[in-house]
Each structure stands twice: as C-alpha cells, then as structure tokens.
Short mmCIF file of C-alpha atoms and ligand atoms in Angstrom, two decimals:
data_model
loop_
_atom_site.label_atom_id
_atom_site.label_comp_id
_atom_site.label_asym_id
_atom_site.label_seq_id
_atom_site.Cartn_x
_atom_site.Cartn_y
_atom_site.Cartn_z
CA UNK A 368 0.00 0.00 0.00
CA UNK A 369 1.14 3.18 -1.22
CA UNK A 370 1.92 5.61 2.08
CA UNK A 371 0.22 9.21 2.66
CA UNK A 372 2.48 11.52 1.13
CA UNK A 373 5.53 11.11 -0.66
CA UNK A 374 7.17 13.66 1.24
CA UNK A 375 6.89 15.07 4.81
CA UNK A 376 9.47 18.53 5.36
CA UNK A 377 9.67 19.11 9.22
CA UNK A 378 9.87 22.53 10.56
CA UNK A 379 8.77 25.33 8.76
CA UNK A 380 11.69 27.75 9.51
CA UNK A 381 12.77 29.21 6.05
CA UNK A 382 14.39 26.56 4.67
CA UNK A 383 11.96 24.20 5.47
CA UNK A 384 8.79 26.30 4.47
CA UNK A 385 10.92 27.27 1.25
CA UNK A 386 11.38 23.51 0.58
CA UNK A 387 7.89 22.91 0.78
CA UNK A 388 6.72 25.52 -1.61
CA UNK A 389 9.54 24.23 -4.34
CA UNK A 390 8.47 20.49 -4.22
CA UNK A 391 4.89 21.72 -3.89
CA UNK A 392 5.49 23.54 -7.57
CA UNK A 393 8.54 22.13 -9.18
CA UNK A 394 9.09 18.59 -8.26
CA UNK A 395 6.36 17.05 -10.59
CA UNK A 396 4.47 15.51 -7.26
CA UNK A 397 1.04 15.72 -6.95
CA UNK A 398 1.09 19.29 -4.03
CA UNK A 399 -1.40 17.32 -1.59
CA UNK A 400 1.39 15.02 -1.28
CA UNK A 401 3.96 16.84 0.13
CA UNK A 402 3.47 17.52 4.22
CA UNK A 403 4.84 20.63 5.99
CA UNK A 404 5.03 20.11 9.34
CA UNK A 405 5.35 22.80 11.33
CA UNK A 406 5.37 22.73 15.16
CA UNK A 407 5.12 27.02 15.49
CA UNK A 408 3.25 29.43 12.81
CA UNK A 409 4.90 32.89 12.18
CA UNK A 410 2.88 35.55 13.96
CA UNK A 411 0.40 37.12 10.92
CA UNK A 412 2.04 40.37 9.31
CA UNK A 413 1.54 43.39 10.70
CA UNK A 414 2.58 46.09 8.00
CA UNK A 415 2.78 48.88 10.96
CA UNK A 416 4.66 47.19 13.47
CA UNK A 417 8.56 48.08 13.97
CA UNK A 418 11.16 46.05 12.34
CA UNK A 419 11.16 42.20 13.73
CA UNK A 420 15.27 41.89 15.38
CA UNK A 421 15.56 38.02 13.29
CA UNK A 422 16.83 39.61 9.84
CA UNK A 423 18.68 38.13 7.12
CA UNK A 424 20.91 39.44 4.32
CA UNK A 425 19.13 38.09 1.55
CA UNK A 426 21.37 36.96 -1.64
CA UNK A 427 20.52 37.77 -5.30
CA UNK A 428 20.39 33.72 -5.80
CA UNK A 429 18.45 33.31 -2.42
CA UNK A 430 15.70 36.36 -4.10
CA UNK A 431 15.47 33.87 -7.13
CA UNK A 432 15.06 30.73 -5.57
CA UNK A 433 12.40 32.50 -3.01
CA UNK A 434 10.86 33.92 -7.08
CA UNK A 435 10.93 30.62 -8.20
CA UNK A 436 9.17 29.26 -4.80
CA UNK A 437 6.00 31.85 -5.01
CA UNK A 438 7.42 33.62 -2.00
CA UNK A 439 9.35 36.72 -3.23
CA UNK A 440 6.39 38.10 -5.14
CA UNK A 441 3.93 38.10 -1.57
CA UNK A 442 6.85 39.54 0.72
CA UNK A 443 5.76 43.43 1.59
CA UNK A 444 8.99 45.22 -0.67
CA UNK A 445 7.92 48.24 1.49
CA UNK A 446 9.87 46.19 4.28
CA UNK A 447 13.19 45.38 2.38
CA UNK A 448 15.72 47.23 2.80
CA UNK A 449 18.34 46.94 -0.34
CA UNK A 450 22.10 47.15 0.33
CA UNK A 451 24.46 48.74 -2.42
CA UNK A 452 27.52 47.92 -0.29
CA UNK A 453 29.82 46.45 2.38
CA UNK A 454 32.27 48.08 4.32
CA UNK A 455 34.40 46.00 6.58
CA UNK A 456 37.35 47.04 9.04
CA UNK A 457 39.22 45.95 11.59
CA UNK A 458 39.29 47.58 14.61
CA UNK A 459 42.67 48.85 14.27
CA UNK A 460 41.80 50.93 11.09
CA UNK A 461 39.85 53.79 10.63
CA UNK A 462 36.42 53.15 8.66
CA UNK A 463 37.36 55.85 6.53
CA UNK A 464 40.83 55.19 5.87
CA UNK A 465 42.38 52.89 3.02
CA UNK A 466 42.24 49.89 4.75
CA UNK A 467 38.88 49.84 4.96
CA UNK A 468 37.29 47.29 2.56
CA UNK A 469 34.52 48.96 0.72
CA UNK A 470 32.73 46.34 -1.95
CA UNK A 471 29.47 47.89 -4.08
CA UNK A 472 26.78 46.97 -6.40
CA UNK A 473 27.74 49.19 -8.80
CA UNK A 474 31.42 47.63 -9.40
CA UNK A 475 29.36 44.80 -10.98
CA UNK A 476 26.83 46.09 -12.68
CA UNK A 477 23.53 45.38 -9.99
CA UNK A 478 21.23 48.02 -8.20
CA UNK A 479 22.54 46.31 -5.18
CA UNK A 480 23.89 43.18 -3.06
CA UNK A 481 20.78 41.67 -2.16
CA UNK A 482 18.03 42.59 0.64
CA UNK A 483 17.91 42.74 4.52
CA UNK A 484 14.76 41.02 4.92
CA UNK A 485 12.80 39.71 8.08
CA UNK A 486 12.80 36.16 8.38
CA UNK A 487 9.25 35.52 9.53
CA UNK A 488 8.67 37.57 6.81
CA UNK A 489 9.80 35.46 4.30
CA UNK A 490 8.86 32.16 5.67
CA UNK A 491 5.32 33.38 6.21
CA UNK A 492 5.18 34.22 2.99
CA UNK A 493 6.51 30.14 1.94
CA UNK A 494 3.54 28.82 4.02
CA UNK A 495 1.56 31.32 1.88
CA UNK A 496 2.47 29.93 -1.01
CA UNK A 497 2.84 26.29 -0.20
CA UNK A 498 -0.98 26.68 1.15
CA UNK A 499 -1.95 27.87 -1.96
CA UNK A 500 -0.44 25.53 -4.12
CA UNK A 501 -2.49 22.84 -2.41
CA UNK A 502 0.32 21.42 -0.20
CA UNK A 503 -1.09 19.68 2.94
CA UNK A 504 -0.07 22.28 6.24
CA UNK A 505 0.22 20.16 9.51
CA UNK A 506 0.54 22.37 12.63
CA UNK A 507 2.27 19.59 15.02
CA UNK A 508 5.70 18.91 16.00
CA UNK A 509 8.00 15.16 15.05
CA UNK A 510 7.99 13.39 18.53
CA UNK A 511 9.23 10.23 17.31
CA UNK A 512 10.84 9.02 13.89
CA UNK A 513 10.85 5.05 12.06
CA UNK A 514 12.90 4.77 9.10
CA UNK A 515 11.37 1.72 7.07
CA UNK A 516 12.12 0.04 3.93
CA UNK A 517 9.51 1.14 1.99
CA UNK A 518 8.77 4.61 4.07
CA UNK A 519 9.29 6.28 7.42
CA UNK A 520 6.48 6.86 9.60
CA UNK A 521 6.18 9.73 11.72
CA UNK A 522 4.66 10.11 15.49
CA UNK A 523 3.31 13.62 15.52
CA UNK A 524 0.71 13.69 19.01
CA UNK A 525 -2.32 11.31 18.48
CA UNK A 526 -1.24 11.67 14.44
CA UNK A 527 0.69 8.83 12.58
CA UNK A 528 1.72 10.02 9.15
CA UNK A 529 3.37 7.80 6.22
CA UNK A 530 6.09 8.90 3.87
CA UNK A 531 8.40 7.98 0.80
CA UNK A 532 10.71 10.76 2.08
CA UNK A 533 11.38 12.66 5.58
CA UNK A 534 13.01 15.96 5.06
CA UNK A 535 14.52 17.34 8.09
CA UNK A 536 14.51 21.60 8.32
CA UNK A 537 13.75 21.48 12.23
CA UNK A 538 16.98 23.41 12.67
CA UNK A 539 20.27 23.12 15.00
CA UNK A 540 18.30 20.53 17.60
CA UNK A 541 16.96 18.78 14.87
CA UNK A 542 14.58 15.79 15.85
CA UNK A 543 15.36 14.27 12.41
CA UNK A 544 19.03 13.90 12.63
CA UNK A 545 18.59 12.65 16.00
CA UNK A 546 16.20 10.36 14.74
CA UNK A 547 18.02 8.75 11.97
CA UNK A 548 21.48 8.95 14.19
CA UNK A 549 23.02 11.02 11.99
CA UNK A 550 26.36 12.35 13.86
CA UNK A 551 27.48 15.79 13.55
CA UNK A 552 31.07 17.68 13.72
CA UNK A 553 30.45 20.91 15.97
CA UNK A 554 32.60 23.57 17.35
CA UNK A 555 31.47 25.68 19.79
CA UNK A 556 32.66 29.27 20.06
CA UNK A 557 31.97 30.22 23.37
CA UNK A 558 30.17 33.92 22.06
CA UNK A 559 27.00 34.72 22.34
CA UNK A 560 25.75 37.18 19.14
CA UNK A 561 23.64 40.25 20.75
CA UNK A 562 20.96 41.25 17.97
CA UNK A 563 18.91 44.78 18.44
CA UNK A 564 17.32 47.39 16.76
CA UNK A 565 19.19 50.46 16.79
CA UNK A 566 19.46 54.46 15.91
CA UNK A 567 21.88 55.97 14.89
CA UNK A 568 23.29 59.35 14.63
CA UNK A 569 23.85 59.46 10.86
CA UNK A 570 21.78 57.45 7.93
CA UNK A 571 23.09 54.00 7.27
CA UNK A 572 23.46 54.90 3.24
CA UNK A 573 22.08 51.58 2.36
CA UNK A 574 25.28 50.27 3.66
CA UNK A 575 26.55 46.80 5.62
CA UNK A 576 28.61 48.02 8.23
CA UNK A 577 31.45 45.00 9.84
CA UNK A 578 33.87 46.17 12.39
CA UNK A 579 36.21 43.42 13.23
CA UNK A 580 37.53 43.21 16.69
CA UNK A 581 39.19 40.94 18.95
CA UNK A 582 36.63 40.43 20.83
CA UNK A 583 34.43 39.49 17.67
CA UNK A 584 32.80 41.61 14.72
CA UNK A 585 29.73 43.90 15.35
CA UNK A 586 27.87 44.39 12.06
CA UNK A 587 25.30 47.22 11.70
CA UNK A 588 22.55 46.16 8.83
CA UNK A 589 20.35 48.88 7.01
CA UNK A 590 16.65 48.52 7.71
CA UNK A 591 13.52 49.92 5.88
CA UNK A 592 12.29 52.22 8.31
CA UNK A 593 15.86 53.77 8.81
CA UNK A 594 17.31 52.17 11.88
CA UNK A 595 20.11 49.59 11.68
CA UNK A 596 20.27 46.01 13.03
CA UNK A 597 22.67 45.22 15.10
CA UNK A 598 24.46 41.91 15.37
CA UNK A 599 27.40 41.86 18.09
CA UNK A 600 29.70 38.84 18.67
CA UNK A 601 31.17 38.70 21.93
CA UNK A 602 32.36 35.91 24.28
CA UNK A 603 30.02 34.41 27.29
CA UNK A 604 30.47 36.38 29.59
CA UNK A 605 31.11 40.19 27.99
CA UNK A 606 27.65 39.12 26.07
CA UNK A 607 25.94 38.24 28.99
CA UNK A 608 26.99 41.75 30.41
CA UNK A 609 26.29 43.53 26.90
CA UNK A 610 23.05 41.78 26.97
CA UNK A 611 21.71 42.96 30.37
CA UNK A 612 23.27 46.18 31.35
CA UNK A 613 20.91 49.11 30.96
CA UNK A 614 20.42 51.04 27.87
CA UNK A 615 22.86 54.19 28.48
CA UNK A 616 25.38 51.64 29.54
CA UNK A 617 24.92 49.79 26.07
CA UNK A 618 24.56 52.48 24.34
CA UNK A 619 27.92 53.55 25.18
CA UNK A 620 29.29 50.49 25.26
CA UNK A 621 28.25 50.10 21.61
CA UNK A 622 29.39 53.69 20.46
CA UNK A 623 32.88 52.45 21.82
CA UNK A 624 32.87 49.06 19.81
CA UNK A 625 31.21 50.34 16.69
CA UNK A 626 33.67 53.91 16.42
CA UNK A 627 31.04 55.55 16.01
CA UNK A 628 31.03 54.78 12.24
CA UNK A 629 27.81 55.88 12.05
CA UNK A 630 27.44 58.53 14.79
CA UNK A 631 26.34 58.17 18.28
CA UNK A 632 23.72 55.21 18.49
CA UNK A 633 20.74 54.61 20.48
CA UNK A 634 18.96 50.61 21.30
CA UNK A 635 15.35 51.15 20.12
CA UNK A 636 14.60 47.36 21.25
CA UNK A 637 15.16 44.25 23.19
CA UNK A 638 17.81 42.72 23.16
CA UNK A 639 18.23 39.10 22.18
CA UNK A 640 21.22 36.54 22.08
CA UNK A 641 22.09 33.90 20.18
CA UNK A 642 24.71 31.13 21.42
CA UNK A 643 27.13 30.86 18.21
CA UNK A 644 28.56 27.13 17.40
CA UNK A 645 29.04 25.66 13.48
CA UNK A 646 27.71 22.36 13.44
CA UNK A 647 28.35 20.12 10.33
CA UNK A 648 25.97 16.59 9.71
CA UNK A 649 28.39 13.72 8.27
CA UNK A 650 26.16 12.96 6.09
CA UNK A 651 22.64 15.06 4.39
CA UNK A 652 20.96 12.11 3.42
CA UNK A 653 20.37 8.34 4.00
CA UNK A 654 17.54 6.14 2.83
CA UNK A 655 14.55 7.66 3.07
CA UNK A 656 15.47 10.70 4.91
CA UNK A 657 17.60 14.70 3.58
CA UNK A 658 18.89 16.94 6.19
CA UNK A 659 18.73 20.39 4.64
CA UNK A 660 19.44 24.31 6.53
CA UNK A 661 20.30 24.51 9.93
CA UNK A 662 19.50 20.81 10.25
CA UNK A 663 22.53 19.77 8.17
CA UNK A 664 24.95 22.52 8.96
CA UNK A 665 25.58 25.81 10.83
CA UNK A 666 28.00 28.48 10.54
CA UNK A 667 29.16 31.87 12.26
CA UNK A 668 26.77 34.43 10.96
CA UNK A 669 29.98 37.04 10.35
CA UNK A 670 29.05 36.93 7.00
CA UNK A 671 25.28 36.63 6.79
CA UNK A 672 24.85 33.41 5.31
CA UNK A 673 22.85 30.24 6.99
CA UNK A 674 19.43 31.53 5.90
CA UNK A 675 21.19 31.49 2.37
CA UNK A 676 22.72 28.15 2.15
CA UNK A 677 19.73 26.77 3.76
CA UNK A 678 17.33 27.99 0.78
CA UNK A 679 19.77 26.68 -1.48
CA UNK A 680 19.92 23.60 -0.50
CA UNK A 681 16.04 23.88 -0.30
CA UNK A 682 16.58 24.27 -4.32
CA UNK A 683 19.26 21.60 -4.88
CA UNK A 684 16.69 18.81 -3.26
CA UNK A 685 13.74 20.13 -5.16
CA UNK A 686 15.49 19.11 -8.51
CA UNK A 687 16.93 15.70 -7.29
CA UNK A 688 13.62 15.02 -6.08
CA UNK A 689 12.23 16.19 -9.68
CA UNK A 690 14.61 13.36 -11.42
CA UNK A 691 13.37 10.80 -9.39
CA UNK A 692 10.74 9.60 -12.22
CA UNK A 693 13.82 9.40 -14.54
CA UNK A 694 15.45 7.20 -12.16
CA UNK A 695 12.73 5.00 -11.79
CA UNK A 696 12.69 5.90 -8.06
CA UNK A 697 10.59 6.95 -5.16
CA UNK A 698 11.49 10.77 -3.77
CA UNK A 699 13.20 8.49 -1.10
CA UNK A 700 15.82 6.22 -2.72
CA UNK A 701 19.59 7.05 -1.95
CA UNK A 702 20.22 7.67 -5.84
CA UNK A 703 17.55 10.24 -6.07
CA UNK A 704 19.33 12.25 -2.86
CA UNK A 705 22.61 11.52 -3.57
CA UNK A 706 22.92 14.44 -5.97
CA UNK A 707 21.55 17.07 -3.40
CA UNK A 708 24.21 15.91 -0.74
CA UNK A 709 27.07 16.20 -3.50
CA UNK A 710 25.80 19.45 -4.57
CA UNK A 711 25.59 21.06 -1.78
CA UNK A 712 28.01 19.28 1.48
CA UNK A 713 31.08 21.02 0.07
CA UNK A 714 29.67 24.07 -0.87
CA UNK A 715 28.59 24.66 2.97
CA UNK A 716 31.79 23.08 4.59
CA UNK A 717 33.94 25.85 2.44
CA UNK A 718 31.56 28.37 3.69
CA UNK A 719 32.18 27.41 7.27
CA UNK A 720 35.70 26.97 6.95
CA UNK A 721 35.82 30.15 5.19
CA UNK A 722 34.20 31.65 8.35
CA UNK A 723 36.11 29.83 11.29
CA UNK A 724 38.88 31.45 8.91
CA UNK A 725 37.88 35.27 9.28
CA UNK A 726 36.55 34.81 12.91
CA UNK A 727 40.07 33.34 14.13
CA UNK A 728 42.04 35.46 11.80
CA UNK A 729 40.42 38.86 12.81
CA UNK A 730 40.04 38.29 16.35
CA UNK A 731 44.22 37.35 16.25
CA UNK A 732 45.29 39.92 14.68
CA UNK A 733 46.51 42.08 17.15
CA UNK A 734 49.96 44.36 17.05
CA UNK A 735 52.16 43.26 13.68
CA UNK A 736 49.28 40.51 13.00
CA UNK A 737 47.22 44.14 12.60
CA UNK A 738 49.51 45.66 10.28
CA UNK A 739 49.40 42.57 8.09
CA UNK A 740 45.16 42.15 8.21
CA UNK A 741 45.11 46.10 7.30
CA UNK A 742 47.95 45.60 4.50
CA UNK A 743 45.85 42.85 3.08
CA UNK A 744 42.39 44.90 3.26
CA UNK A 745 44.16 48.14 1.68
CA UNK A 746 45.26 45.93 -1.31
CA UNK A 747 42.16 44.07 -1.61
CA UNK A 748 40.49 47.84 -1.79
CA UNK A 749 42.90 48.68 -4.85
CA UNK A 750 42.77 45.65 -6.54
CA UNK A 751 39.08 46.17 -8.61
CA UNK A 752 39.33 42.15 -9.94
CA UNK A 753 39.23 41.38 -6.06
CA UNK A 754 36.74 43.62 -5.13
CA UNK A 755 34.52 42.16 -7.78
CA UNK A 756 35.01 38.39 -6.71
CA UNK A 757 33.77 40.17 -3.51
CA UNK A 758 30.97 41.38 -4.32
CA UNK A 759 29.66 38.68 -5.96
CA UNK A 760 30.63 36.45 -3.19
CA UNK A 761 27.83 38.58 -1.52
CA UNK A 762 25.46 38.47 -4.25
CA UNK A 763 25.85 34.72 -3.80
CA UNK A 764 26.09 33.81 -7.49
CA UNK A 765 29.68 32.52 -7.26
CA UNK A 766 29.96 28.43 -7.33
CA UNK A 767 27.85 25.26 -8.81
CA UNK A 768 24.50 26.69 -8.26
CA UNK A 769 21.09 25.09 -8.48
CA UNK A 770 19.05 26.11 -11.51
CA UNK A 771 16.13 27.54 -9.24
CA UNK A 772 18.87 29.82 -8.13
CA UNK A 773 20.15 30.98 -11.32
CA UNK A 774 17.04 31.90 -13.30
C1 FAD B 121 22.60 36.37 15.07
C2 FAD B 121 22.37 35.69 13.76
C3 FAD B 121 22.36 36.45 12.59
C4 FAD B 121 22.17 35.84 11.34
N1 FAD B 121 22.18 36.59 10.20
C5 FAD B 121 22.03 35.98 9.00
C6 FAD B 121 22.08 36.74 7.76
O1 FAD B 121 22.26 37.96 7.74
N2 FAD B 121 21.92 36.06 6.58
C7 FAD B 121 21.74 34.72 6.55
O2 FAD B 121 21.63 34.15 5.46
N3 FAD B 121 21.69 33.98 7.70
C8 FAD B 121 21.82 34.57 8.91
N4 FAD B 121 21.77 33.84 10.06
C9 FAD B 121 21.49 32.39 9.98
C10 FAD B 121 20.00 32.12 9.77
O3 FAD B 121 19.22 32.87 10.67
C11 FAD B 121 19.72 30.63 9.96
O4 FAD B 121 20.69 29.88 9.26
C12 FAD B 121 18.35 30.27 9.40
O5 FAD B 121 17.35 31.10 9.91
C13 FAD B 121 18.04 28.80 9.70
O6 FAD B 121 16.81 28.46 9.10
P1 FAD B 121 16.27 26.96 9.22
O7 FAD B 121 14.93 26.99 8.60
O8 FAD B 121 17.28 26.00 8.70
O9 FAD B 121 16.18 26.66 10.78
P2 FAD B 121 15.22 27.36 11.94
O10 FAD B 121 15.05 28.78 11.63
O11 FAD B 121 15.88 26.96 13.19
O12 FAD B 121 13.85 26.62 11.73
C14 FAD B 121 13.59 25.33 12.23
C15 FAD B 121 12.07 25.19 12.38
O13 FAD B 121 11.80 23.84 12.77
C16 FAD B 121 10.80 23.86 13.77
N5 FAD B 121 10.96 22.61 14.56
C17 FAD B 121 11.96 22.29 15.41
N6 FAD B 121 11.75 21.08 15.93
C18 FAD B 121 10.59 20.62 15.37
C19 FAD B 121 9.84 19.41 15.52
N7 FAD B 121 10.24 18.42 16.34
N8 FAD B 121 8.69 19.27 14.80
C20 FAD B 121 8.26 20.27 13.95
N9 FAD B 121 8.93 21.43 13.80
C21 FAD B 121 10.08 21.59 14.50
C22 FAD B 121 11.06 25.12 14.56
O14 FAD B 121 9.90 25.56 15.26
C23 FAD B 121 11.46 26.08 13.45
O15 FAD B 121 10.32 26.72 12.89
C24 FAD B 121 21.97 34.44 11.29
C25 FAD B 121 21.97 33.66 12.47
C26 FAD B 121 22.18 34.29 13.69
C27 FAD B 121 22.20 33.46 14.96
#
C-alpha cells in the first residue's frame, strides 16, 4: 500500500517552508502530497509594526530561488531594505581610511547586493504559497521518527503520518538527525551574538557596516524604516553583560565598539542573544530521509549566510527530487538524494571553513598581526578584480549553483 504523502518537510523555519513551496510547484508531485510540518506558525504580518530583530541578508540567488518558490512576489517590498555595499574594518583601522574594505553593487553592474529582509517575513510568505499551491499544512511537532524500507512513519501527538521521504529543516536541535542517528562535527565558540534594533546618529546609506575586533565583529545592517540592526559577537560572559546592562550603559558600550562609524547610536529594542557554534551533519541524506538548513549545517553568521545556504539547498533537493521519475525511483531512494548531498556538502563546509577562517584570523590579529590584516584589506580595496570576486561572493552567485537559483 502506497503511504500518505511522498514527502513530509519538518519545521517550517525558512528553509523548510521554502522547501515545501519548491516540491509543492517544481518537483512534478502531486502538491497534496507533500506535508509541511510545522510545530510554530509565524505571527500574521503586521505592516505597521517596527522592524522584527531576526533579519537576514538576503542573496541575489536566495531572491530567485524564493521567485521561483512563489514567495518573493507576496513579501511586503515596502519592508526590504536593499544594500548597495559592504564596508568591513578591523578595529585597528579607521572606517574611513584605506584599509577599509569597501565592496558595491555598482562595481558589478547590480542596483545592489541583495536585501535585509525579516525572516518571519519570508517564511510566512513560503507557508503562503505552499498553502496555496495545495500542499497539505500540519501544525504539530515530530515526537518520534521510524525509518522503514519502503517509508518512514512519523509520530506527531495522536497523528501517525506515512512517507516515501522525511526531510529534516527542524533546525540546529533537529529531531530528524537525531532520529536517523546522523552524527554531527560541531565547534562551539563560546560567544553569544547580541541582535537589536538600533538608531543611529547618521543614515546607514544603504550600507553593511562589519567592524572586526578581537573580541568578535559587530555588524550594523540597514533597515527599511531607517534604523540599523545590530548583530554583536562577543564571548560568554562580555555578552551576557552587553546583553543585560541598561540602555545608556549599552549604548555607550556600543558607540565604543562600533567607532562611532555611524554617529552616536541609540537601542530602540530588546535585546536578544544567540549562542554561536558551526555544526556540520556527516552525512545530508540516507535512505529515506535529507537533512537540509540549519538541520545539516551551521556556521558563524559574520558573513550573513545560513538563511542562504539553507534555501539553497532547499533548491538543490527540489530538482533531485524532480529526477526521481527518470530514475525510476521513489522521492526516497539514496540515488535520487545523492545528488543534493554532492551538490551542496562542500559548498557549505567551504563556507564554514571560510568563516572559522575570518573569525580566528580577525580576532588574532593584534599588534604586527594588525599591520598585516590592514595591509591585506588596503590591497584588496585597490585591486578592482578582487573587489569584484567580492561582491559577488555577496550576491551569492559565485559556485555550482542550483538552476532555481540561477534563473
Ligand atoms: C545572530 C544571527 C544572525 C544571522 N544573520 C544571517 C544573515 O544575515 N543572513 C543569513 O543568510 N543567515 C543569517 N543567520 C542564519 C540564519 O538565521 C539561519 O541559518 C536560518 O534562519 C536557519 O533556518 P532553518 O529553517 O534552517 O532553521 P530554523 O530557523 O531553526 O527553523 C527550524 C524550524 O523547525 C521547527 N521545529 C523544530 N523542531 C521541530 C519538531 N520536532 N517538529 C516540527 N517542527 C520543529 C522550529 O519551530 C522552526 O520553525 C543568522 C543567524 C544568527 C544566529
């Protein structure tokens, strides 16, 4: 007997709810088929309220694959904010000076880098779409897992559902990789990231602001309304204090660590904190089961990019799932997943190398170590081929990407 669905996605974070809305329209199953379970619902939009502090810098190949899944077309543009550059320097430099990396849209021909975008945003916005391409919405959380031969069955409260394929987007904890015993590499970096909406003194200029210091990089992201979101990497126990001292203490604490690049700044928000680690799965897929987003892998967010990876790898599963009827498969069988996992694993472990690279590397580089990081930057600034390869690092269209990504 045939099971329920052919596949169940659980957790409808973004890359999750993004993976539902592909398969839903692109993988040549029958929508009602494919399962989202979801175990919380973004609150409803609320096109007055201030900005929401969980934002994302959204790539140019993370905008088409978000096109492609019926998403980017119902997200409120009124709340994007585009950003036409990146200017990153270490705390030794001044953020005017020639050492300061400046990277722009312009140098490559694009009205900008991509979009700071709220994430429940953009996942509400999935759901929307899944919903209304007659995928089947199931507001209930995994509580138990059996991978069988022929399908893995899933213990969701008093509901039993059936699948050819279990895909996994329930994030860092996931219940899936648990489930299957998948084992993960992980490093923790003992910092905590402290994320707030902030004034400040002068405009942002539709500029990504990235201070490097040894303590960890502060980043200041451009937001519709104005203000600036602030992400600020600091260890345990400096973030704990960061994260509960009062505001005028803050505030100066955070004119102090950001130079006041952009002025004297004021917290408009809570405050929230985020424990940083990068975990890596060994493996994204097994019989009958993918690991995809945070559920696979995890890096530093120094250089904005988990939500990113995650929605490609949303893509790069869609269209191995989308072969499987030229394979003579199920959505389930090893050789219809194998291609995702090659795809995509070494594309995500270069990212996180890349950023265990820049984290160790700035936070070292302290007296001659300085000189060198600075000498680097002030090259990389007067070298126009490198500030190109930059740039479209950013726009995320460097690499094997998935078609959804490149249309
Ligand atoms: C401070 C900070 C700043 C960042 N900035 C950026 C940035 O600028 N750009 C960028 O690209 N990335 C950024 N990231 C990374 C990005 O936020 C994450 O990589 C991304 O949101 C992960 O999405 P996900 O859907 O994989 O996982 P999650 O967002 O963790 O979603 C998992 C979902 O699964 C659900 N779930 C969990 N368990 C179950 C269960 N048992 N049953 C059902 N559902 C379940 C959860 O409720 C949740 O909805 C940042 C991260 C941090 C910490």
């Amino acid at each position: 007997m045939s099971p329920q669905f052919d596949v169940v996605v659980v957790g409808g974070g973004l890359a999750g709810a993004c993976a539902a809305a592909l398969l839903a329209r692109h993988a040549g199953i029958e929508p009602s088929r494919v399962a989202l379970l979801s175990g919380q619902l973004p609150p409803p939009a609320d096109a007055g309220a201030p900005a929401e502090l969980r934002v994302a810098a959204i790539s140019r190949a993370s905008e088409r694959v978000l096109g492609a899944a019926g998403a980017w077309q119902r997200v409120d543009k009124a709340r994007l904010c585009a950003y036409e550059r990146m200017r990153v320097w270490h705390e030794s430099a001044a953020v005017d000076g020639p050492a300061a990396l400046c990277f722009d849209a312009a140098d490559v021909g694009e009205p900008n880098l991509g979009y700071i975008a709220e994430i429940s945003a953009l996942q509400r916005a999935c759901i929307d779409s899944f919903v209304d391409a007659r995928g089947t919405l199931i507001h209930a959380a995994l509580e138990r897992l059996e991978i069988g031969p022929e399908f893995a069955r899933l213990q969701c409260g008093a509901q039993v559902l059936e699948t050819r394929l279990v895909v996994g987007a329930d994030g860092v904890h996931s219940a899936v990789r648990e489930g299957v015993g998948m084992s993960v590499r992980s490093h923790d970096y003992r910092q905590l990231a402290i994320v707030a909406t902030v004034a400040t003194q002068r405009p942002h200029e539709h500029t990504a602001w990235q201070r490097f210091l040894h303590t960890g990089p502060l980043a200041l992201l451009p937001l519709f309304d104005g203000y600036s979101s602030l992400v600020w990497s600091l260890d345990l126990g400096e973030a704990r204090t960061v994260r509960d001292c009062d505001e005028a203490e803050f505030n100066a604490r955070l004119d102090a660590a950001s130079a006041h690049a952009l002025g004297t700044t004021r917290v408009l928000s809570e405050r929230l904190s985020f424990p940083l680690h990068s975990v890596a799965a060994h493996s994204y897929v097994g019989p009958r089961f993918a690991l995809i987003g945070d559920a696979a892998h995890v890096i530093h967010p120094l250089a904005g990019q988990g939500a990113n990876l995650g929605l490609l790898d949303a893509a790069a599963l869609c269209e191995a799932i989308a072969r499987a009827p030229a394979l003579r498969e199920d959505p389930g069988a090893l050789r219809v997943l194998r291609p995702y996992e090659q795809q995509r694993r070494t594309h995500n472990l270069a990212m996180d190398a890349a950023m265990s690279v820049f984290h160790g590397g700035f936070a070292a580089a302290r007296g001659p170590a300085a000189w060198l990081v600075n000498r680097g930057l002030t090259l990389v600034n007067r070298s126009g081929t490198l500030k190109r390869a930059f740039a479209r690092q950013a726009l995320g269209t460097v690499g094997e990407l998935p078609r959804l990504a490149r249309r």
